[in-house]
Tab-separated table of C-alpha atoms in Angstrom:
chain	number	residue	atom	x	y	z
A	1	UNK	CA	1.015	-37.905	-7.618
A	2	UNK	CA	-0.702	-35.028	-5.676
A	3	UNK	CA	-1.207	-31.715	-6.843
A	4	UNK	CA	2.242	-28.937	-5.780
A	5	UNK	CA	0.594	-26.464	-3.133
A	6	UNK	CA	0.501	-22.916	-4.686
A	7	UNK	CA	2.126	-20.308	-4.873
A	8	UNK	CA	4.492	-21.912	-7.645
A	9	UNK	CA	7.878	-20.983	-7.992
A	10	UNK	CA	9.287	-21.216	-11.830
A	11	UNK	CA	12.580	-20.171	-13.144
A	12	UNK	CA	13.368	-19.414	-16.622
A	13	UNK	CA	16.133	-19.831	-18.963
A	14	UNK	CA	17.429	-16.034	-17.627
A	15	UNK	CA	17.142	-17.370	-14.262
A	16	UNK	CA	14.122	-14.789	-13.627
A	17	UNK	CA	11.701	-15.829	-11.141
A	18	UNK	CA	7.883	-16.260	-11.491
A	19	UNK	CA	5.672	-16.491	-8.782
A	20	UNK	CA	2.643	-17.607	-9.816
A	21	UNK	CA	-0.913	-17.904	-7.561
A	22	UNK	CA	-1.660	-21.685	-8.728
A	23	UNK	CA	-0.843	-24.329	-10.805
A	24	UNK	CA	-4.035	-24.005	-13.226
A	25	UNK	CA	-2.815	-19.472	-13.338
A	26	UNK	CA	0.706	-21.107	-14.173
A	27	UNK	CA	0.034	-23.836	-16.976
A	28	UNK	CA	-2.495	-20.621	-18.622
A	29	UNK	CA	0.242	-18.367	-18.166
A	30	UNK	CA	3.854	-20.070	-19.163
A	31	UNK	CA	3.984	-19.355	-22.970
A	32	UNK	CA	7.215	-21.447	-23.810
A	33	UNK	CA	8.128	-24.923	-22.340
A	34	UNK	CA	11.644	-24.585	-23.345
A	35	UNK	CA	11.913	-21.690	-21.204
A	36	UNK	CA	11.322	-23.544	-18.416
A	37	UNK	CA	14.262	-24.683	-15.955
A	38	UNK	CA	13.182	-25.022	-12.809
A	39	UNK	CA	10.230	-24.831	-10.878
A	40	UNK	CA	8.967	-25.363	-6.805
A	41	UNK	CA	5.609	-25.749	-5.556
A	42	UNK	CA	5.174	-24.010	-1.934
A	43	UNK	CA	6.841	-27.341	0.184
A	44	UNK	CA	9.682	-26.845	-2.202
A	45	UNK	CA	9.327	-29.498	-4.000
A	46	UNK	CA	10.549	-30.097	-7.733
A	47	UNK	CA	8.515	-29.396	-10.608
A	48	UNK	CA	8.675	-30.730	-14.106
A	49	UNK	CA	6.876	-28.678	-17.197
A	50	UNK	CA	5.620	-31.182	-20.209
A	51	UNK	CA	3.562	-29.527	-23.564
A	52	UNK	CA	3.870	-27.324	-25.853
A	53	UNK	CA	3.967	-23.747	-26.348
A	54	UNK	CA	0.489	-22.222	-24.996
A	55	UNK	CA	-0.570	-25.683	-23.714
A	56	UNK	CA	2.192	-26.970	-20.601
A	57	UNK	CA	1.264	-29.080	-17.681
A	58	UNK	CA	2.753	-29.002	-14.594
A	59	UNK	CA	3.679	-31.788	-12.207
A	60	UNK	CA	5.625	-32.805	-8.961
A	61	UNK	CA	8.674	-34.576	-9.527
A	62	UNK	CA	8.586	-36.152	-5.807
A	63	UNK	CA	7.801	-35.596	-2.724
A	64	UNK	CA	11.835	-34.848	-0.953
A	65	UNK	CA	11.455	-30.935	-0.725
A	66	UNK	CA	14.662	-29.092	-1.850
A	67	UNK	CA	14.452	-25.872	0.433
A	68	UNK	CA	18.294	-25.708	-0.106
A	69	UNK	CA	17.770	-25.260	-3.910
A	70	UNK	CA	14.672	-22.688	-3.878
A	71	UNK	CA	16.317	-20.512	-1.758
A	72	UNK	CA	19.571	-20.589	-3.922
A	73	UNK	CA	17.762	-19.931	-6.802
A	74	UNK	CA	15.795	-17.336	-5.318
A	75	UNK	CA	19.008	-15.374	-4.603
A	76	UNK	CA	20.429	-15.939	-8.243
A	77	UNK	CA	17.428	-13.907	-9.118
A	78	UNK	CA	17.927	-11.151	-6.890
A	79	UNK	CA	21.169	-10.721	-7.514
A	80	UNK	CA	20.600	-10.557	-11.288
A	81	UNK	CA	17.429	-8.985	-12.017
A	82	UNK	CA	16.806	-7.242	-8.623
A	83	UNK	CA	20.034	-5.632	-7.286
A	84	UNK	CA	18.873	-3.377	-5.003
A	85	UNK	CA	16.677	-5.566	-3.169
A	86	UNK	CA	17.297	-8.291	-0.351
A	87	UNK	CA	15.598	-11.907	-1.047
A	88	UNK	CA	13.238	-12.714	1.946
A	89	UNK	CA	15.455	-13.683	5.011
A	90	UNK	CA	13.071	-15.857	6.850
A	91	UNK	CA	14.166	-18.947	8.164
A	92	UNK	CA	11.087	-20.890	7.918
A	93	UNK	CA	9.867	-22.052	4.330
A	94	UNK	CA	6.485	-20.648	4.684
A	95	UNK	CA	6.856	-17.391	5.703
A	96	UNK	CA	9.754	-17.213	2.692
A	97	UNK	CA	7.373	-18.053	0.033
A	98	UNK	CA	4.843	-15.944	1.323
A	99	UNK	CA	7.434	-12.867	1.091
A	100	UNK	CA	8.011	-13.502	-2.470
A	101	UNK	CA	6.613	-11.414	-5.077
A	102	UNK	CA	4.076	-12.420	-6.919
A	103	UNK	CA	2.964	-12.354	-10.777
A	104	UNK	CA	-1.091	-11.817	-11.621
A	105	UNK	CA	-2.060	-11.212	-8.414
């Protein structure tokens, strides 16, 4: 399976987003697999999180993107955690990621 394309996009169990430079940034940085619930690499597609606590690998799921799904769970966070902000409105997947904000840089 080939490696997701950073940035990656996690979401936790609060449905707060991460957005995180690369995969080896993520797997140092995501402290609690359970947290995990969903996750996107750049093409939008799915990510799975295996490990345990301090020590989680990352991995694509497949290759189908699921645009439809990052973007909906992009809004869930900005409607919960960031009220007085508007999620990126750019049609194209790229320039959407790219307006996301980002965690370490």
């Amino acid at each position: 399976m080939p490696t997701p394309t950073a940035p990656l996009i996690l979401f936790d169990d609060d449905h707060y987003m991460y957005v995180l430079k690369d995969q080896a940034f993520a797997e140092a940085w995501w402290e609690l697999p359970e947290e995990f619930t969903h996750g996107f690499d750049a093409l939008a597609r799915p990510l799975s999180m295996t490990g345990e606590p301090h020590g989680i690998h990352l991995f694509l799921t497949g290759e189908a993107p699921n645009e439809a799904e990052l973007r909906r769970l992009v809004a869930t966070h900005y409607d919960r955690h960031l009220r007085n902000q508007t999620p990126p409105q750019a049609s194209a997947l790229a320039e959407f990621v790219a307006a996301l904000p980002r965690e370490g840089g």
